[in-house]
mmCIF file of C-alpha atoms and ligand atoms in Angstrom:
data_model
loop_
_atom_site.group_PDB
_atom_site.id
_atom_site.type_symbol
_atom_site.label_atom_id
_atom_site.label_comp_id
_atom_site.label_asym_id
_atom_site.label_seq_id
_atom_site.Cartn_x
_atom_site.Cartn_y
_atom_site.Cartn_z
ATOM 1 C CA UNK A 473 17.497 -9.723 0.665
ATOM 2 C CA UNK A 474 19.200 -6.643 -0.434
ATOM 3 C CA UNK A 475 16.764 -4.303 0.648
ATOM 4 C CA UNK A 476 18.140 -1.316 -0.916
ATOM 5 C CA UNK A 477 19.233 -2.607 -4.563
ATOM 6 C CA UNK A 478 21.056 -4.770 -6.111
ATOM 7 C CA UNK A 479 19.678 -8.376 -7.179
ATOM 8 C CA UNK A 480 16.167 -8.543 -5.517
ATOM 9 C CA UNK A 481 13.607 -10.656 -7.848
ATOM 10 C CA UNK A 482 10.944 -8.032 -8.051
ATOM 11 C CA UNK A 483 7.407 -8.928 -9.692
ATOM 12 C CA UNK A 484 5.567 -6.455 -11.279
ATOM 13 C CA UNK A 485 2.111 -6.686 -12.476
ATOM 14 C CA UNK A 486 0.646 -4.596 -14.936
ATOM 15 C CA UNK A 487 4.131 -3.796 -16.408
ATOM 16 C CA UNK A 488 3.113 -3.392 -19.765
ATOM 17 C CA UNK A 489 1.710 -0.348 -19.872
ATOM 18 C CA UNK A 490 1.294 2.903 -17.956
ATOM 19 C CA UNK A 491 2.625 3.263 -14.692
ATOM 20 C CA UNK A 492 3.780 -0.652 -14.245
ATOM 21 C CA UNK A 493 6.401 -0.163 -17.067
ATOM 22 C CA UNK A 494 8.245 2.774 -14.951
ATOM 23 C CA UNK A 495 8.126 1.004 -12.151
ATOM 24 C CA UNK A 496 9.901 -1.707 -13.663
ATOM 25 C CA UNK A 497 12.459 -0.068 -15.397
ATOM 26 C CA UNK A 498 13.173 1.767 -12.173
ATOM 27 C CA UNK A 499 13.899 -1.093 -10.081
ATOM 28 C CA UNK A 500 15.754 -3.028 -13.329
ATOM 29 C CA UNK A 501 17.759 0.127 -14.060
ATOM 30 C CA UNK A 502 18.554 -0.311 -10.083
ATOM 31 C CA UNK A 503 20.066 -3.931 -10.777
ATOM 32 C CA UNK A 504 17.136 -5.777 -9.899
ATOM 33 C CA UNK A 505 15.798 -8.725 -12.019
ATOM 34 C CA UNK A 506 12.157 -7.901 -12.863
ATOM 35 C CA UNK A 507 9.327 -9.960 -13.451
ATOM 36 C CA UNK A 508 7.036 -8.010 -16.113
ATOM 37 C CA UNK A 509 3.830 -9.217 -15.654
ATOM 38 C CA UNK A 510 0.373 -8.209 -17.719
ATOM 39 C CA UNK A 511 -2.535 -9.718 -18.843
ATOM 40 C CA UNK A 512 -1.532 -9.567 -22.031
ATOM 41 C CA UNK A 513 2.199 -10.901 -22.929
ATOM 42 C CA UNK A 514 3.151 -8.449 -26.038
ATOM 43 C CA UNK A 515 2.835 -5.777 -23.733
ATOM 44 C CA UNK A 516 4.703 -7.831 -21.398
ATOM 45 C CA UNK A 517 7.421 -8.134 -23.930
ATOM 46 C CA UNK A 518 8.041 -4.947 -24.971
ATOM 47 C CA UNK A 519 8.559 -3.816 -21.519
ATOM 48 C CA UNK A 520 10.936 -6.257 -20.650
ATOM 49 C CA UNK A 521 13.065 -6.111 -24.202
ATOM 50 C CA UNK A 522 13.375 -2.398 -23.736
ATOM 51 C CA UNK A 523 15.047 -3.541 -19.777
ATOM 52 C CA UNK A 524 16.950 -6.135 -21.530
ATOM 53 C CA UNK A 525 18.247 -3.499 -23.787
ATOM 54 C CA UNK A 526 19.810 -1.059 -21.222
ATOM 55 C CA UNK A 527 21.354 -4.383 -20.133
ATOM 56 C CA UNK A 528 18.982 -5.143 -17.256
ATOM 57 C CA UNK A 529 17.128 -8.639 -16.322
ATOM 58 C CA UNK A 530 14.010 -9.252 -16.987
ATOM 59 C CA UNK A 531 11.592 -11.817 -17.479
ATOM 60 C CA UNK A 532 8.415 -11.362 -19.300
ATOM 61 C CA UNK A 533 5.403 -13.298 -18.015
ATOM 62 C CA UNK A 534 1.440 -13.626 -18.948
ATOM 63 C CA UNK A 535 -0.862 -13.935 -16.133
ATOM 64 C CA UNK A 536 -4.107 -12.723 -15.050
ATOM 65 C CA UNK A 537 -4.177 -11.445 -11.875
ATOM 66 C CA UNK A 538 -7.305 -11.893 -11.303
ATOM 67 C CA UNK A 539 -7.354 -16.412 -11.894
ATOM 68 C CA UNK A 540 -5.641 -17.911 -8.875
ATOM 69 C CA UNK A 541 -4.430 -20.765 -11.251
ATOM 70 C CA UNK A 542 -2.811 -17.810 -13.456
ATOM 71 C CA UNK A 543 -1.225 -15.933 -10.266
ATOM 72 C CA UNK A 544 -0.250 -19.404 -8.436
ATOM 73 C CA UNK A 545 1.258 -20.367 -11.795
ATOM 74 C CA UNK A 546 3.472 -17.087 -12.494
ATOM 75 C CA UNK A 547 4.524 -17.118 -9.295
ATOM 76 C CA UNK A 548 6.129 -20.747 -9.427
ATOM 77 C CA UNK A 549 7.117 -19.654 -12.512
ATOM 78 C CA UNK A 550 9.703 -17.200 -10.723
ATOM 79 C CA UNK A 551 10.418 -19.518 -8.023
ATOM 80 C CA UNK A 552 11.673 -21.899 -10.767
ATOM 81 C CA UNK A 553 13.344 -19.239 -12.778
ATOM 82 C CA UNK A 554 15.294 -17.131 -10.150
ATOM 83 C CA UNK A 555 14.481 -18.805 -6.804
ATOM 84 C CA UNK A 556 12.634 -16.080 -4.471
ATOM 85 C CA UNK A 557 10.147 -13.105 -4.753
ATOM 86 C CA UNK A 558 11.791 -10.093 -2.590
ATOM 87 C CA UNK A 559 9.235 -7.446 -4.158
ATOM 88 C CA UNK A 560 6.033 -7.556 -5.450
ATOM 89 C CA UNK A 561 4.597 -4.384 -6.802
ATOM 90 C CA UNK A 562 0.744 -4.933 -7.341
ATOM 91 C CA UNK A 563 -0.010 -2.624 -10.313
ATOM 92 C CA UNK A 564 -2.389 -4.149 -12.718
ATOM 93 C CA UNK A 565 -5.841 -2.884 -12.473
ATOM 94 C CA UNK A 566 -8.564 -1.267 -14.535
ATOM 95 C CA UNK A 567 -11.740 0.007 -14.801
ATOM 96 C CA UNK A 568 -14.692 0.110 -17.444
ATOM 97 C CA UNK A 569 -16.703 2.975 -18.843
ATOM 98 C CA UNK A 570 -18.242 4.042 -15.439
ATOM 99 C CA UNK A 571 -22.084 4.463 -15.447
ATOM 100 C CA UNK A 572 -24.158 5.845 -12.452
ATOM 101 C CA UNK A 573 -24.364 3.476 -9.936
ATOM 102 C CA UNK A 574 -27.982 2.130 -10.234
ATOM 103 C CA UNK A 575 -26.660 1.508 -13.529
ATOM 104 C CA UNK A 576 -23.836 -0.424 -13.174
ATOM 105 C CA UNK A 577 -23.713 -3.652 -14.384
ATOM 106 C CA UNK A 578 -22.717 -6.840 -12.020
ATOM 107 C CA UNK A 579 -20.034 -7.685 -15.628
ATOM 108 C CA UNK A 580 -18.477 -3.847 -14.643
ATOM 109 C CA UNK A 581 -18.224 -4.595 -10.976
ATOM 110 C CA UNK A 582 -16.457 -8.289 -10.969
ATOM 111 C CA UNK A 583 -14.528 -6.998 -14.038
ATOM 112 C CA UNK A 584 -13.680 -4.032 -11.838
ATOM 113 C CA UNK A 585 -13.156 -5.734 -8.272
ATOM 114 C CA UNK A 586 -11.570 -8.638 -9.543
ATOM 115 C CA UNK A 587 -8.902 -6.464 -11.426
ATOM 116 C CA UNK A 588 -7.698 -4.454 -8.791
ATOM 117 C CA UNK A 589 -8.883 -5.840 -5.436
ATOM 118 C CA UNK A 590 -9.099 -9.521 -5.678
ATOM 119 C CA UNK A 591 -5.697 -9.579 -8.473
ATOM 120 C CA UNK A 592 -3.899 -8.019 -5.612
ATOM 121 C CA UNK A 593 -5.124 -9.854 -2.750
ATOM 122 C CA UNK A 594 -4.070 -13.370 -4.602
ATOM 123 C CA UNK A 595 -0.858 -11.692 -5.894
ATOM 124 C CA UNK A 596 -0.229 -11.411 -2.089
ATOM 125 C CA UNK A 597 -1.411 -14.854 -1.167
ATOM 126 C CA UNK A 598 0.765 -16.448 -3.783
ATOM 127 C CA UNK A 599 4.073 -14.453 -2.926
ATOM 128 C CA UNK A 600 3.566 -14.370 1.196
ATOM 129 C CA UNK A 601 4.878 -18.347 1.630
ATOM 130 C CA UNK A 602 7.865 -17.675 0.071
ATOM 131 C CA UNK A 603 8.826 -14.104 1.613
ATOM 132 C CA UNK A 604 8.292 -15.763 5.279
ATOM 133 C CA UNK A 605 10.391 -18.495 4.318
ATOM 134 C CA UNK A 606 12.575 -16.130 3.586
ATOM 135 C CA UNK A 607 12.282 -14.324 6.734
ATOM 136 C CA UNK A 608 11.717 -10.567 4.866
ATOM 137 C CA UNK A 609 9.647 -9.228 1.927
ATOM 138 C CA UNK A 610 7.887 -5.892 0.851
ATOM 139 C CA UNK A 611 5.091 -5.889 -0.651
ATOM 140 C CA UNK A 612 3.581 -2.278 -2.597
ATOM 141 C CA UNK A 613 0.108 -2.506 -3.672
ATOM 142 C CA UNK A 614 -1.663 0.701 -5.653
ATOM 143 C CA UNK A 615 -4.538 2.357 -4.804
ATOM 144 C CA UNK A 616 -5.865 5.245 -5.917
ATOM 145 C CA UNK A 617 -7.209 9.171 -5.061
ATOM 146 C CA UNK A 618 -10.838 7.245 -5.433
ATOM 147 C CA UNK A 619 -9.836 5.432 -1.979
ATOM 148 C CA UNK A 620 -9.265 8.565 -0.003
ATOM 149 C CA UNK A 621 -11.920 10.239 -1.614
ATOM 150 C CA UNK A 622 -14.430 9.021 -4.208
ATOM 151 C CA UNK A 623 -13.923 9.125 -8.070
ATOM 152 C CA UNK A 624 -17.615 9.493 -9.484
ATOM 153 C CA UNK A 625 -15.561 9.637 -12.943
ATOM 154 C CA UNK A 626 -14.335 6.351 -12.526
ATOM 155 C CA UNK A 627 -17.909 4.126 -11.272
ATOM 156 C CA UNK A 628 -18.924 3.406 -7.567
ATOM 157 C CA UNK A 629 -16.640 -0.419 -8.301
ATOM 158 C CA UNK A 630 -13.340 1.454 -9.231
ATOM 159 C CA UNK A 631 -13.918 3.719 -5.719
ATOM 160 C CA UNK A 632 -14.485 0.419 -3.482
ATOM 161 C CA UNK A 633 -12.201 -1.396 -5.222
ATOM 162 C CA UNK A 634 -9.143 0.577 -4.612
ATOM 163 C CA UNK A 635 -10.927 1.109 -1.374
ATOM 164 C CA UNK A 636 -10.657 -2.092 -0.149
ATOM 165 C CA UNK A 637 -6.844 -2.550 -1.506
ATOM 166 C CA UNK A 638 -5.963 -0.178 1.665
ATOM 167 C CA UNK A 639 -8.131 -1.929 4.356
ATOM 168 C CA UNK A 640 -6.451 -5.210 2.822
ATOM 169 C CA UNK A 641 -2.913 -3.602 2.772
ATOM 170 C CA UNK A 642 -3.373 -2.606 6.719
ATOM 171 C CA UNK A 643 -5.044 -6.019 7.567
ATOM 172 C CA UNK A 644 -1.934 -8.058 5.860
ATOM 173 C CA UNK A 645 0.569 -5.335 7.228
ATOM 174 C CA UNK A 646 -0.442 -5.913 10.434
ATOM 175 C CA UNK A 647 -0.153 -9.933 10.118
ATOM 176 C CA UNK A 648 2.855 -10.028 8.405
ATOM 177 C CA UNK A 649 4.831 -7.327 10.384
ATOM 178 C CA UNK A 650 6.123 -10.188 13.006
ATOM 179 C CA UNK A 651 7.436 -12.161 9.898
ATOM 180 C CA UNK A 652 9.118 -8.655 8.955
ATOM 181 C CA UNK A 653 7.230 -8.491 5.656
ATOM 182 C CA UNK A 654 6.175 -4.959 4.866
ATOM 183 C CA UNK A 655 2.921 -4.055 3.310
ATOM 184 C CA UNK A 656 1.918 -0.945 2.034
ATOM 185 C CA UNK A 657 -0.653 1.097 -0.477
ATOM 186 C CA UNK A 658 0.048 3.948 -2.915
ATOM 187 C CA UNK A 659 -2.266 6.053 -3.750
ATOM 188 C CA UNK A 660 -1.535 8.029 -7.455
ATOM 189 C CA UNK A 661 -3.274 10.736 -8.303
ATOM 190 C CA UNK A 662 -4.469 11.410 -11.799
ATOM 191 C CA UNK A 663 -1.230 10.320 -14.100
ATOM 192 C CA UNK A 664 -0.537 10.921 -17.738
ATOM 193 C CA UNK A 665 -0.838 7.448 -19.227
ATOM 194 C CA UNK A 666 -2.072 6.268 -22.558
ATOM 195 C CA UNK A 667 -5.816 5.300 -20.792
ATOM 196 C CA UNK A 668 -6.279 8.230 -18.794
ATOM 197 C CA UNK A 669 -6.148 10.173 -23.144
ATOM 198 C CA UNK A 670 -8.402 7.624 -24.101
ATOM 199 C CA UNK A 671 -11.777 8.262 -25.861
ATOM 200 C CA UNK A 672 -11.358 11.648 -24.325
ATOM 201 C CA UNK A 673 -10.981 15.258 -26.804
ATOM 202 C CA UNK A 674 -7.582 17.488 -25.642
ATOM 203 C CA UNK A 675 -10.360 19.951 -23.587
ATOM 204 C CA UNK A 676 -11.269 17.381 -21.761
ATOM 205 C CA UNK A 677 -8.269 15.962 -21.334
ATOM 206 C CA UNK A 678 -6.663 19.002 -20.219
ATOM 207 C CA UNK A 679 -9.435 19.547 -17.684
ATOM 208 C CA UNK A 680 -8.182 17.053 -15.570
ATOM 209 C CA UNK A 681 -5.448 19.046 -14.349
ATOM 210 C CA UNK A 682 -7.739 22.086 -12.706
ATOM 211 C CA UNK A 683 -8.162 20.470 -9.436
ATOM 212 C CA UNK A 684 -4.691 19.552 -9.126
ATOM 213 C CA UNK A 685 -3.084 21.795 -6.875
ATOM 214 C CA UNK A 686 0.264 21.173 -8.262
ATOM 215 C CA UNK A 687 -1.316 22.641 -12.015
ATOM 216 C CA UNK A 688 -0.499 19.116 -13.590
ATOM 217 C CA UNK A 689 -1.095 15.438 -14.216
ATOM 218 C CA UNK A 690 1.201 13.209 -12.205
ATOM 219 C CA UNK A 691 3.902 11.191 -14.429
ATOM 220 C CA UNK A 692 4.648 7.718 -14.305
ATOM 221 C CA UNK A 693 8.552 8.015 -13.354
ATOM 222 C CA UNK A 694 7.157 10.083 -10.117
ATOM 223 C CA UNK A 695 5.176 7.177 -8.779
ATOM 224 C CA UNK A 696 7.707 4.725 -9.628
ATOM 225 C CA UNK A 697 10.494 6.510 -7.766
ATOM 226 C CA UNK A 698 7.953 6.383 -4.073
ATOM 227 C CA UNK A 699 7.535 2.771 -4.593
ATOM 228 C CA UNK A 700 11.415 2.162 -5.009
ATOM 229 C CA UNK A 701 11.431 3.990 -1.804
ATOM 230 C CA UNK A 702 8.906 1.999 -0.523
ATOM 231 C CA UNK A 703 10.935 -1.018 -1.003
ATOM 232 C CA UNK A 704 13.856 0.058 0.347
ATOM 233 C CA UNK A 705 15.778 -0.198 3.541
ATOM 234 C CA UNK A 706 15.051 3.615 3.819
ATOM 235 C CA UNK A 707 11.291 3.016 4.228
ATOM 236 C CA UNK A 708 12.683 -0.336 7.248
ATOM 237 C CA UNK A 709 9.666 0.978 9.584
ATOM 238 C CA UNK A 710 7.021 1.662 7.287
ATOM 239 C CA UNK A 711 3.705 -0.693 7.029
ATOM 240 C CA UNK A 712 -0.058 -0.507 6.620
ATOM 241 C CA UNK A 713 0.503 2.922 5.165
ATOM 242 C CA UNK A 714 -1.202 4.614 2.130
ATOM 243 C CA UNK A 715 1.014 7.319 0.296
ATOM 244 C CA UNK A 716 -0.455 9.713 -1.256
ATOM 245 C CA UNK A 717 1.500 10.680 -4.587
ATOM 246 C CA UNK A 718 -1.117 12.947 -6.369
ATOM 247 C CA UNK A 719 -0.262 16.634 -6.617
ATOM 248 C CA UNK A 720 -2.112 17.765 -3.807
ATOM 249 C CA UNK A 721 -5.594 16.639 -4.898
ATOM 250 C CA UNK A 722 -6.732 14.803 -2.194
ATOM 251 C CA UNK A 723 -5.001 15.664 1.207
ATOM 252 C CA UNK A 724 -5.806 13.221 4.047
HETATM 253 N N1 NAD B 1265 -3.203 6.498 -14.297
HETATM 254 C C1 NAD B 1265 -3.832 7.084 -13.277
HETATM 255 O O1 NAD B 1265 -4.236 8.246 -13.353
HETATM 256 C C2 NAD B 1265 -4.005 6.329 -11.979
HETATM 257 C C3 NAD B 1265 -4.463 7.034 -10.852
HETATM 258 C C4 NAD B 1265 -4.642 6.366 -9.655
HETATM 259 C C5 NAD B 1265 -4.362 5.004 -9.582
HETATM 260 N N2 NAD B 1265 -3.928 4.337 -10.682
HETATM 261 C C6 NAD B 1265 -3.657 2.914 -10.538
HETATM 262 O O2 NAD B 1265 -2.320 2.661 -10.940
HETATM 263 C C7 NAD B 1265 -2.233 1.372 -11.525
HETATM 264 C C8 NAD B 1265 -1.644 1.511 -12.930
HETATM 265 O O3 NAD B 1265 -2.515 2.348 -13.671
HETATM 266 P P1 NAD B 1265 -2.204 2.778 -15.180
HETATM 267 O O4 NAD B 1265 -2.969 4.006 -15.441
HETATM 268 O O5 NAD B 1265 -0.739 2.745 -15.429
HETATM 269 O O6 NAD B 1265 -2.948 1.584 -15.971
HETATM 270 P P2 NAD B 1265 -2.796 1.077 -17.472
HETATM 271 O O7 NAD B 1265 -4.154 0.736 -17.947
HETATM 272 O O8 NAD B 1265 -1.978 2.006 -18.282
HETATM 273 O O9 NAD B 1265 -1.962 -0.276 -17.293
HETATM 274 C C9 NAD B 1265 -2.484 -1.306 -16.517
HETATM 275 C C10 NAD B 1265 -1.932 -2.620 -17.028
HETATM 276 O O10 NAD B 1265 -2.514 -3.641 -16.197
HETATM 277 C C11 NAD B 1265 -2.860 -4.723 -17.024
HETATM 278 N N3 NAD B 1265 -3.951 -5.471 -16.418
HETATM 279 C C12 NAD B 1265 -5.252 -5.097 -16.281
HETATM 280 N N4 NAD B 1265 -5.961 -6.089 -15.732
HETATM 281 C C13 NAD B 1265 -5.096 -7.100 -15.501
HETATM 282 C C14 NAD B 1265 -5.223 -8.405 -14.981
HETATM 283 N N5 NAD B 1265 -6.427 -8.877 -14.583
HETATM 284 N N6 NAD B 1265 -4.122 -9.183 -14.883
HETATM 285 C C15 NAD B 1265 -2.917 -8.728 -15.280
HETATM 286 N N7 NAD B 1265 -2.723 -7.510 -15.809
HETATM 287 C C16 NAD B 1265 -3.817 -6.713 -15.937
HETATM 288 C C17 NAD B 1265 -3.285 -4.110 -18.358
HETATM 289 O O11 NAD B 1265 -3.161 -5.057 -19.429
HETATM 290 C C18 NAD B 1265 -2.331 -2.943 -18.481
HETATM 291 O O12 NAD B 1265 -1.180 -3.266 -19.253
HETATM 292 C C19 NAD B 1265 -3.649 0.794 -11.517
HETATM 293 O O13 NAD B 1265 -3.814 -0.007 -10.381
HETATM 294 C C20 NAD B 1265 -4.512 2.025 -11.435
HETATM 295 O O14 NAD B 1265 -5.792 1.757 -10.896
HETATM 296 C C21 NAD B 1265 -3.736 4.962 -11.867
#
């Protein structure tokens, strides 16, 4: 593997909206060939035709992160297609209306843990054969502020969901180092994507920058240029760690 650029097959999940779509573009724009995964494949698509348009390879793929059959199918879907996994950049995830939590409904919490938690930990399973065969691999999973803190906005499932995505990124660090696979978490602060504006009125949604030390939201470019890092052969002794990226929010 390349570590630093050109021609790593890079998996992205989540890449067809938000956050996922910068990442993408960054490591495509870097000569990578990028697997744009989402739930849903138009958003998929449009990701990876705008790539394909700036001349860079991509490959557009449905999968719920969350089904093992859907994760163990994309990823021998890549293996077919371009022959390794170098990167994988676990960004899909989600959340539903939050309630209190004596409220909360056992739908919200699987819909919740399953999204961001278990999608990542069988994104991971599915890719981690093939990096030690390949005798390297990084792996870049997000968290959140709600890990290092708690997110009462975003339910009691969203803040042990993202959570547990750093104990699991230290545990698979930490038994993956001797295979020199690198594993670790970053943690966004509040970012200006289409769902953080939605359902919410221009007060509100300016609100959200107040406890920001840094007086605004986080943009998606800013995250996606700490996980190129993250993947590259500048960040060779980095694992288990959780970076925060959030304006000064949260300071651990
Ligand atoms: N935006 C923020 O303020 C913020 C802050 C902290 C952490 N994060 C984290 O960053 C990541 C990206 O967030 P975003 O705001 O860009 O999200 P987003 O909602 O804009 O995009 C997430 C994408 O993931 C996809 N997705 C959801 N569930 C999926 C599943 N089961 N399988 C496959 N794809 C699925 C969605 O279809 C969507 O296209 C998430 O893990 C999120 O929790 C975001």
């Amino acid at each position: 593997m390349n570590t630093n650029g050109k021609n790593r097959v890079v998996i992205v999940t989540g890449a067809g909206r938000g956050i996922g779509v910068k990442v993408a573009e960054k490591f495509a724009a870097e000569g990578n060939r990028v697997v744009v995964v989402d739930l849903m494949l138009e958003r998929a698509e449009v990701t990876a035709q705008g790539i394909a348009s700036r001349g860079g390879a991509a490959l557009p793929l449905a999968c719920d992160v969350s089904s093992s059959k859907s994760v163990d199918e994309m990823v021998s879907s890549v293996i077919t297609r371009w022959g390794a996994v170098d990167v994988l950049v676990n960004c899909a995830g989600g959340y539903v209306r939050p309630k209190m939590p004596h409220e909360t409904t056992e739908e919200a919490w699987d819909l919740t843990i399953d999204s961001n938690l278990k999608g990542t930990f069988l994104c991971c399973r599915a890719v981690l054969p093939h990096m030690m065969k390949q005798g390297k691999g990084r792996i870049i999973n997000f968290a959140s502020n709600a890990a290092r803190s708690v997110a009462t906005g975003l339910g009691c499932e969203y803040t042990a969901a993202k959570a547990g995505v750093t104990g699991l990124t230290r545990h698979l660090a930490k038994e993956y180092a001797p295979h020199n696979i690198l594993i670790n978490a970053l943690a966004p602060g509040p970012t200006d994507v289409e769902r953080l504006r939605e359902n919410k009125t221009e007060e509100v949604f300016a609100s959200l920058s107040k406890p920001i030390p840094i007086g605004r939201l986080g943009r998606p470019e800013e995250h996606a240029e700490v996980v190129f890092f993250m993947a590259s052969e500048g960040a060779s002794f980095m694992t288990g760690a959780t970076i925060d990226n959030n304006g000064g929010i949260i300071m651990v």
